């Protein structure tokens, strides 16, 4: 039996079957998962890429293109939405989300990559035919042909309000961040326009992959023997992988002797570990340990000094990740699933305590670009009681003369200095330690005594750290 076409052919116009493009279909599937399931791209994409490799559909270049399409589209979503909105005859909210995803992928190829215009349009239209159907493919074709008439800078100048009229709105469109995030980051950063623009642009760049050589289990010399490896900038245990480096292929990472960990995260853990104490130094606590990066580094350092780490995480599945990260540590440690605001441990019994509290994650937008579109200003109200409760637990869990590290991966002042200031008022027998002295060689750390790291200044996530000694 001859194969039937799925719909009648028009006389004189030969039927052309849509061509499946595995790279763009995978990118589309990842964007749909991010939108429909509130998934994170860094969790969705790896298994999709692994499955494609196993099927033989992908090589290294295909995987790199798919990754660029997904992350580039998510990072520039706000700008691309403004451009698409100017090319359609209806409010953007009335465009079906799958259609908008195909359009956004197409706009990124046109304005954010070196893919030739004709290839970007034709590949996007073919994708639309496969995943949306012929009718919507025509709509995609019409919109992308309008977009293709100008370059990125011309479009941005057209759709962004003038800077002099509304600086924050202008920066929000130009650099693809919600307006409230621009405002919050600018308040935290301070300074002139150049600083905030550099920060927002850094959020839109692909971050380096940074490894940590866990003391006593691996060394930077071992990691630097990898082909794509470069020395870290600030942490003595950090090694950076240049573009194309695959951490999963590193033997020490596969064996758990090293891990993937941002250098800012390493610096926070090491600053707490090296803060001066009065008295013994035998028992350490990581009170919000999931998923385990800081806990693994602290446990390794503690083991070298004959100290013990208790790693606590509220969510059982995340506590499992912590246990996996610490497995094989040469010294004693314990991992428990416990609510840090209702601690099961004896108060006043720890020499060092780290509380890396849940937060909005505005300091890691390079790694989770979709988070900027999910967070709302009201989220701060939800985090505030938890952050204060966890810092309260930390201050009550440390002994007199011991040190607490309060950390967040957000530079928002409501999650950093406001929390610390409030708790210091409630606990007068405490004092801030100058954390800058515990980050040797790291430049531009501000006036202290707390520390705020920045992507555009330090090449790290925007980690915040305050070190607090209990004096009574």
Tab-separated table of C-alpha atoms in Angstrom:
chain	number	residue	atom	x	y	z
A	1	UNK	CA	0.000	0.000	0.000
A	2	UNK	CA	1.368	3.406	-0.906
A	3	UNK	CA	1.952	5.871	1.901
A	4	UNK	CA	-0.895	8.361	2.336
A	5	UNK	CA	-0.168	12.026	2.938
A	6	UNK	CA	-1.704	13.323	6.184
A	7	UNK	CA	-3.874	15.857	4.372
A	8	UNK	CA	-5.048	16.316	0.740
A	9	UNK	CA	-2.543	17.999	-1.541
A	10	UNK	CA	-3.482	21.170	-3.307
A	11	UNK	CA	-3.418	20.755	-7.100
A	12	UNK	CA	-0.134	21.902	-8.600
A	13	UNK	CA	1.585	22.247	-5.192
A	14	UNK	CA	3.631	19.194	-4.128
A	15	UNK	CA	3.371	18.041	-0.561
A	16	UNK	CA	6.517	18.543	1.516
A	17	UNK	CA	6.870	16.608	4.730
A	18	UNK	CA	8.171	18.743	7.625
A	19	UNK	CA	11.812	18.030	8.337
A	20	UNK	CA	12.559	17.022	11.916
A	21	UNK	CA	15.476	18.918	13.431
A	22	UNK	CA	16.496	17.076	16.635
A	23	UNK	CA	18.470	20.036	18.027
A	24	UNK	CA	15.635	22.540	17.813
A	25	UNK	CA	12.993	20.029	18.840
A	26	UNK	CA	15.000	19.278	21.983
A	27	UNK	CA	15.390	23.008	22.716
A	28	UNK	CA	11.636	23.457	22.262
A	29	UNK	CA	10.896	20.533	24.605
A	30	UNK	CA	13.179	22.030	27.254
A	31	UNK	CA	11.440	25.423	27.039
A	32	UNK	CA	8.034	23.769	27.299
A	33	UNK	CA	9.146	21.922	30.441
A	34	UNK	CA	10.395	25.170	31.958
A	35	UNK	CA	7.074	26.858	31.194
A	36	UNK	CA	4.599	24.067	31.914
A	37	UNK	CA	6.202	22.406	34.932
A	38	UNK	CA	8.129	25.329	36.423
A	39	UNK	CA	11.209	23.200	35.859
A	40	UNK	CA	14.717	24.602	35.831
A	41	UNK	CA	16.671	24.376	32.597
A	42	UNK	CA	19.802	23.158	34.376
A	43	UNK	CA	17.804	20.150	35.611
A	44	UNK	CA	15.746	19.515	32.474
A	45	UNK	CA	18.399	19.879	29.800
A	46	UNK	CA	21.068	17.339	30.882
A	47	UNK	CA	18.775	14.268	30.746
A	48	UNK	CA	17.370	15.393	27.385
A	49	UNK	CA	20.900	15.748	26.001
A	50	UNK	CA	21.943	12.406	27.466
A	51	UNK	CA	18.958	10.665	25.873
A	52	UNK	CA	19.686	12.294	22.503
A	53	UNK	CA	23.317	11.139	22.650
A	54	UNK	CA	22.255	7.597	23.511
A	55	UNK	CA	19.946	7.542	20.491
A	56	UNK	CA	22.787	8.738	18.279
A	57	UNK	CA	20.973	11.949	17.326
A	58	UNK	CA	23.547	14.327	18.813
A	59	UNK	CA	27.233	15.035	18.689
A	60	UNK	CA	29.158	17.570	20.772
A	61	UNK	CA	28.365	20.475	18.442
A	62	UNK	CA	24.648	19.619	18.480
A	63	UNK	CA	24.633	19.572	22.269
A	64	UNK	CA	26.402	22.943	22.389
A	65	UNK	CA	23.874	24.491	19.989
A	66	UNK	CA	20.889	23.100	21.899
A	67	UNK	CA	22.327	24.446	25.159
A	68	UNK	CA	22.890	27.884	23.641
A	69	UNK	CA	19.371	27.983	22.210
A	70	UNK	CA	17.754	27.122	25.544
A	71	UNK	CA	19.818	29.314	27.832
A	72	UNK	CA	20.141	32.194	25.379
A	73	UNK	CA	16.379	32.284	24.821
A	74	UNK	CA	15.652	32.220	28.562
A	75	UNK	CA	18.204	34.912	29.379
A	76	UNK	CA	16.897	37.321	26.756
A	77	UNK	CA	13.222	36.433	27.164
A	78	UNK	CA	12.147	39.898	28.313
A	79	UNK	CA	13.841	41.657	25.414
A	80	UNK	CA	12.586	39.118	22.885
A	81	UNK	CA	9.030	39.397	24.223
A	82	UNK	CA	9.123	43.152	23.700
A	83	UNK	CA	10.351	42.668	20.124
A	84	UNK	CA	7.787	39.976	19.316
A	85	UNK	CA	5.003	42.116	20.831
A	86	UNK	CA	5.823	44.880	18.359
A	87	UNK	CA	5.490	42.406	15.451
A	88	UNK	CA	2.114	40.853	16.243
A	89	UNK	CA	-1.376	42.307	16.058
A	90	UNK	CA	-2.585	41.060	19.431
A	91	UNK	CA	-1.467	41.257	23.081
A	92	UNK	CA	1.353	38.833	23.777
A	93	UNK	CA	-0.723	37.061	26.438
A	94	UNK	CA	-3.092	35.953	23.666
A	95	UNK	CA	-0.330	34.136	21.781
A	96	UNK	CA	-0.303	30.461	22.761
A	97	UNK	CA	2.772	29.640	24.879
A	98	UNK	CA	4.092	26.914	22.534
A	99	UNK	CA	3.910	29.366	19.626
A	100	UNK	CA	5.698	31.970	21.720
A	101	UNK	CA	8.448	29.465	22.541
A	102	UNK	CA	9.037	28.740	18.846
A	103	UNK	CA	9.067	32.465	18.103
A	104	UNK	CA	11.499	33.161	20.945
A	105	UNK	CA	13.841	30.429	19.737
A	106	UNK	CA	13.696	31.954	16.265
A	107	UNK	CA	14.326	35.490	17.507
A	108	UNK	CA	17.335	34.311	19.499
A	109	UNK	CA	18.792	32.662	16.408
A	110	UNK	CA	18.219	35.838	14.407
A	111	UNK	CA	19.428	38.386	16.955
A	112	UNK	CA	21.579	36.496	19.445
A	113	UNK	CA	23.637	34.054	17.375
A	114	UNK	CA	25.689	33.963	14.187
A	115	UNK	CA	23.235	31.660	12.433
A	116	UNK	CA	22.494	33.155	8.970
A	117	UNK	CA	19.138	34.889	8.658
A	118	UNK	CA	17.688	32.535	6.061
A	119	UNK	CA	18.745	29.490	8.069
A	120	UNK	CA	17.303	30.872	11.314
A	121	UNK	CA	13.938	31.627	9.707
A	122	UNK	CA	13.648	28.403	7.709
A	123	UNK	CA	14.704	26.205	10.650
A	124	UNK	CA	12.189	27.915	12.929
A	125	UNK	CA	9.380	27.546	10.412
A	126	UNK	CA	10.210	23.850	9.983
A	127	UNK	CA	10.151	23.457	13.761
A	128	UNK	CA	6.762	25.149	13.850
A	129	UNK	CA	5.436	22.753	11.192
A	130	UNK	CA	6.568	19.752	13.230
A	131	UNK	CA	5.383	20.856	16.683
A	132	UNK	CA	2.561	23.288	15.867
A	133	UNK	CA	1.231	22.501	12.402
A	134	UNK	CA	1.163	24.297	9.041
A	135	UNK	CA	-1.242	27.079	10.038
A	136	UNK	CA	0.813	28.311	12.953
A	137	UNK	CA	3.991	27.839	10.958
A	138	UNK	CA	2.754	30.538	8.588
A	139	UNK	CA	2.247	32.874	11.544
A	140	UNK	CA	5.775	32.115	12.803
A	141	UNK	CA	7.173	32.764	9.337
A	142	UNK	CA	5.436	36.144	9.080
A	143	UNK	CA	6.626	37.327	12.504
A	144	UNK	CA	10.226	36.197	12.065
A	145	UNK	CA	10.498	37.867	8.675
A	146	UNK	CA	9.562	41.150	10.357
A	147	UNK	CA	12.129	40.574	13.099
A	148	UNK	CA	14.808	39.744	10.521
A	149	UNK	CA	14.569	43.223	8.992
A	150	UNK	CA	16.710	44.764	11.765
A	151	UNK	CA	19.565	43.777	14.080
A	152	UNK	CA	19.454	43.474	17.869
A	153	UNK	CA	20.651	47.002	18.674
A	154	UNK	CA	18.141	48.576	16.297
A	155	UNK	CA	15.294	46.582	17.804
A	156	UNK	CA	16.295	47.436	21.360
A	157	UNK	CA	16.461	51.128	20.544
A	158	UNK	CA	12.961	50.846	19.104
A	159	UNK	CA	11.234	48.906	21.893
A	160	UNK	CA	13.009	50.225	25.027
A	161	UNK	CA	11.879	53.519	26.591
A	162	UNK	CA	14.512	56.275	26.625
A	163	UNK	CA	16.940	55.994	29.525
A	164	UNK	CA	16.456	59.646	30.487
A	165	UNK	CA	12.710	59.130	30.893
A	166	UNK	CA	12.797	55.896	32.919
A	167	UNK	CA	16.248	54.445	33.620
A	168	UNK	CA	14.991	51.254	35.248
A	169	UNK	CA	12.468	50.471	32.512
A	170	UNK	CA	15.137	51.094	29.907
A	171	UNK	CA	17.617	48.761	31.613
A	172	UNK	CA	14.902	46.139	32.125
A	173	UNK	CA	14.221	45.909	28.373
A	174	UNK	CA	17.803	46.355	27.192
A	175	UNK	CA	19.223	43.750	29.600
A	176	UNK	CA	16.191	41.472	29.933
A	177	UNK	CA	15.448	41.629	33.667
A	178	UNK	CA	12.147	42.425	35.406
A	179	UNK	CA	12.025	46.053	36.436
A	180	UNK	CA	11.794	45.262	40.153
A	181	UNK	CA	14.927	43.109	39.916
A	182	UNK	CA	16.816	45.931	38.195
A	183	UNK	CA	15.753	48.281	40.969
A	184	UNK	CA	16.716	45.852	43.746
A	185	UNK	CA	20.116	45.037	42.243
A	186	UNK	CA	20.878	48.715	41.700
A	187	UNK	CA	19.983	49.498	45.327
A	188	UNK	CA	22.296	46.717	46.526
A	189	UNK	CA	25.132	47.620	44.183
A	190	UNK	CA	24.884	51.396	44.420
A	191	UNK	CA	27.009	53.570	42.171
A	192	UNK	CA	26.502	54.921	38.648
A	193	UNK	CA	24.827	53.501	35.570
A	194	UNK	CA	27.941	51.683	34.327
A	195	UNK	CA	28.019	49.412	37.362
A	196	UNK	CA	24.441	48.195	37.103
A	197	UNK	CA	24.723	47.724	33.341
A	198	UNK	CA	27.851	45.625	33.802
A	199	UNK	CA	26.074	43.516	36.424
A	200	UNK	CA	22.965	42.964	34.299
A	201	UNK	CA	25.083	42.056	31.298
A	202	UNK	CA	27.082	39.592	33.404
A	203	UNK	CA	23.788	37.908	34.317
A	204	UNK	CA	23.245	37.298	30.597
A	205	UNK	CA	26.600	35.633	29.999
A	206	UNK	CA	27.208	31.915	30.227
A	207	UNK	CA	29.050	31.254	33.516
A	208	UNK	CA	32.203	29.213	33.689
A	209	UNK	CA	32.060	25.755	35.207
A	210	UNK	CA	34.141	25.779	38.383
A	211	UNK	CA	35.351	22.666	40.173
A	212	UNK	CA	36.417	22.274	43.786
A	213	UNK	CA	39.191	19.890	44.802
A	214	UNK	CA	37.990	18.581	48.153
A	215	UNK	CA	40.925	18.677	50.601
A	216	UNK	CA	42.389	15.307	51.465
A	217	UNK	CA	40.584	13.696	48.541
A	218	UNK	CA	41.796	15.575	45.469
A	219	UNK	CA	44.133	18.433	44.546
A	220	UNK	CA	44.075	21.308	42.119
A	221	UNK	CA	47.163	19.806	40.498
A	222	UNK	CA	45.138	16.706	39.660
A	223	UNK	CA	42.269	18.734	38.234
A	224	UNK	CA	44.584	21.006	36.256
A	225	UNK	CA	45.778	18.005	34.293
A	226	UNK	CA	42.406	18.024	32.533
A	227	UNK	CA	42.636	19.387	29.008
A	228	UNK	CA	40.229	22.314	29.473
A	229	UNK	CA	41.285	23.240	33.028
A	230	UNK	CA	42.462	26.652	34.251
A	231	UNK	CA	43.438	27.792	37.774
A	232	UNK	CA	40.753	29.349	39.925
A	233	UNK	CA	40.890	33.067	40.643
A	234	UNK	CA	40.471	33.242	44.408
A	235	UNK	CA	39.828	29.919	46.120
A	236	UNK	CA	42.891	27.683	46.720
A	237	UNK	CA	40.726	24.670	45.828
A	238	UNK	CA	39.142	26.051	42.634
A	239	UNK	CA	39.778	25.012	39.041
A	240	UNK	CA	37.848	26.481	36.114
A	241	UNK	CA	36.855	24.575	33.012
A	242	UNK	CA	37.143	26.559	29.793
A	243	UNK	CA	34.267	26.452	27.317
A	244	UNK	CA	33.613	22.913	26.196
A	245	UNK	CA	34.983	21.324	29.364
A	246	UNK	CA	32.678	18.575	30.639
A	247	UNK	CA	32.768	18.124	34.444
A	248	UNK	CA	31.118	14.724	34.236
A	249	UNK	CA	34.137	13.443	32.329
A	250	UNK	CA	36.580	14.357	35.125
A	251	UNK	CA	37.545	11.254	37.100
A	252	UNK	CA	37.735	13.050	40.459
A	253	UNK	CA	34.227	14.450	39.946
A	254	UNK	CA	32.809	11.050	38.979
A	255	UNK	CA	34.385	9.555	42.096
A	256	UNK	CA	33.123	12.340	44.406
A	257	UNK	CA	36.628	13.502	45.335
A	258	UNK	CA	35.929	16.809	43.588
A	259	UNK	CA	32.710	18.595	42.719
A	260	UNK	CA	31.148	21.379	40.730
A	261	UNK	CA	30.964	24.465	42.940
A	262	UNK	CA	30.947	28.176	42.178
A	263	UNK	CA	34.026	29.940	43.487
A	264	UNK	CA	31.903	32.344	45.516
A	265	UNK	CA	30.333	29.402	47.305
A	266	UNK	CA	33.790	28.035	48.067
A	267	UNK	CA	34.923	31.395	49.454
A	268	UNK	CA	31.945	31.605	51.809
A	269	UNK	CA	32.631	28.151	53.269
A	270	UNK	CA	36.369	28.798	53.600
A	271	UNK	CA	35.858	32.180	55.263
A	272	UNK	CA	33.774	30.551	57.976
A	273	UNK	CA	36.284	27.700	58.336
A	274	UNK	CA	39.185	30.147	58.758
A	275	UNK	CA	37.512	32.717	61.020
A	276	UNK	CA	39.394	33.140	64.337
A	277	UNK	CA	37.851	31.419	67.371
A	278	UNK	CA	38.198	31.717	71.131
A	279	UNK	CA	38.481	28.201	72.548
A	280	UNK	CA	38.102	24.719	71.009
A	281	UNK	CA	37.426	23.981	67.360
A	282	UNK	CA	35.927	20.495	67.226
A	283	UNK	CA	32.248	20.653	66.227
A	284	UNK	CA	30.870	22.343	63.126
A	285	UNK	CA	27.312	22.712	61.834
A	286	UNK	CA	25.933	23.344	58.352
A	287	UNK	CA	22.319	24.114	59.166
A	288	UNK	CA	20.975	24.434	55.592
A	289	UNK	CA	23.227	21.941	53.874
A	290	UNK	CA	21.343	20.997	50.700
A	291	UNK	CA	22.373	20.138	48.072
A	292	UNK	CA	25.762	19.629	49.719
A	293	UNK	CA	28.485	21.677	48.006
A	294	UNK	CA	29.487	23.809	50.987
A	295	UNK	CA	28.961	20.901	53.378
A	296	UNK	CA	31.353	18.693	51.387
A	297	UNK	CA	34.056	21.363	51.442
A	298	UNK	CA	33.526	22.088	55.146
A	299	UNK	CA	33.590	18.382	56.002
A	300	UNK	CA	36.876	17.923	54.140
A	301	UNK	CA	38.503	20.905	55.867
A	302	UNK	CA	37.116	19.784	59.235
A	303	UNK	CA	38.556	16.316	58.721
A	304	UNK	CA	42.044	17.781	58.190
A	305	UNK	CA	41.744	19.570	61.551
A	306	UNK	CA	40.230	16.682	63.495
A	307	UNK	CA	36.809	18.370	63.675
A	308	UNK	CA	33.363	16.866	63.022
A	309	UNK	CA	30.616	18.311	60.791
A	310	UNK	CA	26.884	17.911	61.329
A	311	UNK	CA	25.069	18.640	58.067
A	312	UNK	CA	21.336	19.278	58.430
A	313	UNK	CA	18.792	19.704	55.634
A	314	UNK	CA	15.016	19.969	56.032
A	315	UNK	CA	13.958	18.196	52.827
A	316	UNK	CA	14.724	14.458	52.948
A	317	UNK	CA	15.528	14.223	49.221
A	318	UNK	CA	17.978	17.113	49.530
A	319	UNK	CA	19.464	15.522	52.644
A	320	UNK	CA	20.095	12.509	50.401
A	321	UNK	CA	22.040	14.755	48.016
A	322	UNK	CA	24.100	16.020	50.940
A	323	UNK	CA	24.879	12.455	52.014
A	324	UNK	CA	25.966	11.640	48.472
A	325	UNK	CA	28.238	14.711	48.346
A	326	UNK	CA	29.872	13.794	51.665
A	327	UNK	CA	30.248	10.070	50.965
A	328	UNK	CA	33.889	9.051	51.273
A	329	UNK	CA	34.910	12.011	53.412
A	330	UNK	CA	37.997	10.890	55.370
A	331	UNK	CA	36.820	12.286	58.711
A	332	UNK	CA	33.703	11.805	60.852
A	333	UNK	CA	30.481	13.551	59.851
A	334	UNK	CA	26.727	13.141	60.176
A	335	UNK	CA	23.869	14.046	57.830
A	336	UNK	CA	20.334	14.480	59.176
A	337	UNK	CA	16.979	15.619	57.808
A	338	UNK	CA	15.779	18.301	60.228
A	339	UNK	CA	14.023	21.671	60.263
A	340	UNK	CA	16.648	24.273	61.057
A	341	UNK	CA	14.075	26.490	62.760
A	342	UNK	CA	13.270	23.627	65.198
A	343	UNK	CA	16.715	22.185	65.809
A	344	UNK	CA	17.046	18.699	67.316
A	345	UNK	CA	20.642	19.336	68.399
A	346	UNK	CA	21.832	20.798	71.689
A	347	UNK	CA	21.981	24.585	71.583
A	348	UNK	CA	25.246	26.356	72.345
A	349	UNK	CA	27.263	23.289	71.371
A	350	UNK	CA	28.945	24.224	68.062
A	351	UNK	CA	32.199	26.054	67.425
A	352	UNK	CA	31.337	27.052	63.848
A	353	UNK	CA	27.899	27.322	62.248
A	354	UNK	CA	27.021	28.023	58.620
A	355	UNK	CA	23.511	29.104	57.636
A	356	UNK	CA	23.256	29.454	53.863
A	357	UNK	CA	19.576	30.321	53.942
A	358	UNK	CA	16.878	29.808	51.284
A	359	UNK	CA	16.436	33.006	49.273
A	360	UNK	CA	15.194	34.451	45.989
A	361	UNK	CA	18.374	33.351	44.223
A	362	UNK	CA	18.869	36.716	42.510
A	363	UNK	CA	22.611	36.214	42.806
A	364	UNK	CA	22.614	33.152	40.540
A	365	UNK	CA	20.616	34.408	37.558
A	366	UNK	CA	23.497	33.465	35.245
A	367	UNK	CA	22.893	29.811	36.102
A	368	UNK	CA	19.113	29.872	36.436
A	369	UNK	CA	17.967	32.569	34.011
A	370	UNK	CA	14.319	31.495	34.231
A	371	UNK	CA	14.279	32.385	37.947
A	372	UNK	CA	14.195	36.087	37.124
A	373	UNK	CA	10.791	35.654	35.451
A	374	UNK	CA	9.333	33.525	38.253
A	375	UNK	CA	10.269	35.581	41.258
A	376	UNK	CA	7.982	38.355	42.465
A	377	UNK	CA	8.633	41.150	44.989
A	378	UNK	CA	6.161	39.515	47.368
A	379	UNK	CA	8.425	36.445	47.527
A	380	UNK	CA	10.662	38.470	49.839
A	381	UNK	CA	7.876	38.517	52.431
A	382	UNK	CA	7.752	34.731	52.341
A	383	UNK	CA	11.487	34.291	52.819
A	384	UNK	CA	11.932	36.938	55.529
A	385	UNK	CA	10.577	34.981	58.544
A	386	UNK	CA	12.462	31.841	57.501
A	387	UNK	CA	15.769	33.672	57.050
A	388	UNK	CA	15.446	35.358	60.437
A	389	UNK	CA	14.396	32.119	62.092
A	390	UNK	CA	17.384	30.244	60.697
A	391	UNK	CA	19.857	32.944	61.725
A	392	UNK	CA	18.273	32.929	65.183
A	393	UNK	CA	18.872	29.178	65.382
A	394	UNK	CA	22.485	29.661	64.282
A	395	UNK	CA	23.169	32.289	66.938
A	396	UNK	CA	21.643	30.054	69.618
A	397	UNK	CA	23.456	26.932	68.376
A	398	UNK	CA	26.967	28.370	68.514
A	399	UNK	CA	28.843	28.474	71.796
A	400	UNK	CA	30.207	31.658	73.357
A	401	UNK	CA	33.370	32.527	71.423
A	402	UNK	CA	32.212	30.616	68.353
A	403	UNK	CA	31.417	32.009	64.920
A	404	UNK	CA	28.309	31.997	62.707
A	405	UNK	CA	28.365	32.523	58.944
A	406	UNK	CA	25.134	33.891	57.474
A	407	UNK	CA	25.096	33.470	53.701
A	408	UNK	CA	22.682	33.945	50.828
A	409	UNK	CA	22.881	33.646	47.063
A	410	UNK	CA	21.005	36.920	46.749
A	411	UNK	CA	22.336	40.458	46.984
A	412	UNK	CA	18.893	41.897	47.792
A	413	UNK	CA	19.283	44.112	50.861
A	414	UNK	CA	16.092	42.685	52.380
A	415	UNK	CA	17.756	39.258	52.426
A	416	UNK	CA	21.223	40.329	53.510
A	417	UNK	CA	21.972	43.310	55.731
A	418	UNK	CA	18.373	43.811	56.853
A	419	UNK	CA	18.262	40.269	58.258
A	420	UNK	CA	21.654	40.561	59.957
A	421	UNK	CA	20.901	43.987	61.433
A	422	UNK	CA	17.563	42.789	62.844
A	423	UNK	CA	19.086	39.753	64.556
A	424	UNK	CA	22.068	41.632	65.955
A	425	UNK	CA	19.607	43.951	67.700
A	426	UNK	CA	17.868	40.943	69.225
A	427	UNK	CA	21.160	39.339	70.293
A	428	UNK	CA	23.307	42.097	71.798
A	429	UNK	CA	26.051	39.675	72.887
A	430	UNK	CA	27.296	39.318	69.332
A	431	UNK	CA	29.714	41.167	67.088
A	432	UNK	CA	30.477	41.256	63.380
A	433	UNK	CA	33.862	39.994	62.218
A	434	UNK	CA	35.462	41.675	59.221
A	435	UNK	CA	34.898	38.976	56.601
A	436	UNK	CA	37.074	40.788	54.051
A	437	UNK	CA	40.229	39.675	55.873
A	438	UNK	CA	39.200	36.051	55.329
A	439	UNK	CA	39.006	36.375	51.550
A	440	UNK	CA	42.699	37.071	50.838
A	441	UNK	CA	43.490	38.415	47.396
A	442	UNK	CA	39.863	39.084	46.476
A	443	UNK	CA	39.545	42.754	45.374
A	444	UNK	CA	36.781	45.327	45.741
A	445	UNK	CA	35.034	43.892	48.791
A	446	UNK	CA	33.509	47.170	49.882
A	447	UNK	CA	33.531	48.827	53.276
A	448	UNK	CA	32.823	45.663	55.266
A	449	UNK	CA	32.559	44.104	57.708
A	450	UNK	CA	30.241	41.912	55.632
A	451	UNK	CA	31.054	40.868	52.057
A	452	UNK	CA	29.047	40.991	48.839
A	453	UNK	CA	30.510	39.249	45.792
A	454	UNK	CA	29.434	40.180	42.236
A	455	UNK	CA	29.463	38.357	38.888
A	456	UNK	CA	30.817	41.341	36.966
A	457	UNK	CA	33.528	42.141	39.533
A	458	UNK	CA	34.623	38.770	40.906
A	459	UNK	CA	33.373	36.320	38.280
A	460	UNK	CA	31.326	34.502	40.935
A	461	UNK	CA	27.670	34.265	41.830
A	462	UNK	CA	26.504	37.230	43.919
A	463	UNK	CA	27.103	35.525	47.273
A	464	UNK	CA	26.649	37.472	50.500
A	465	UNK	CA	28.423	36.648	53.755
A	466	UNK	CA	28.292	38.076	57.266
A	467	UNK	CA	30.456	36.527	59.996
A	468	UNK	CA	29.157	36.916	63.553
A	469	UNK	CA	30.963	36.007	66.789
A	470	UNK	CA	28.925	35.210	69.887
A	471	UNK	CA	30.444	37.105	72.813
A	472	UNK	CA	28.103	36.131	75.608
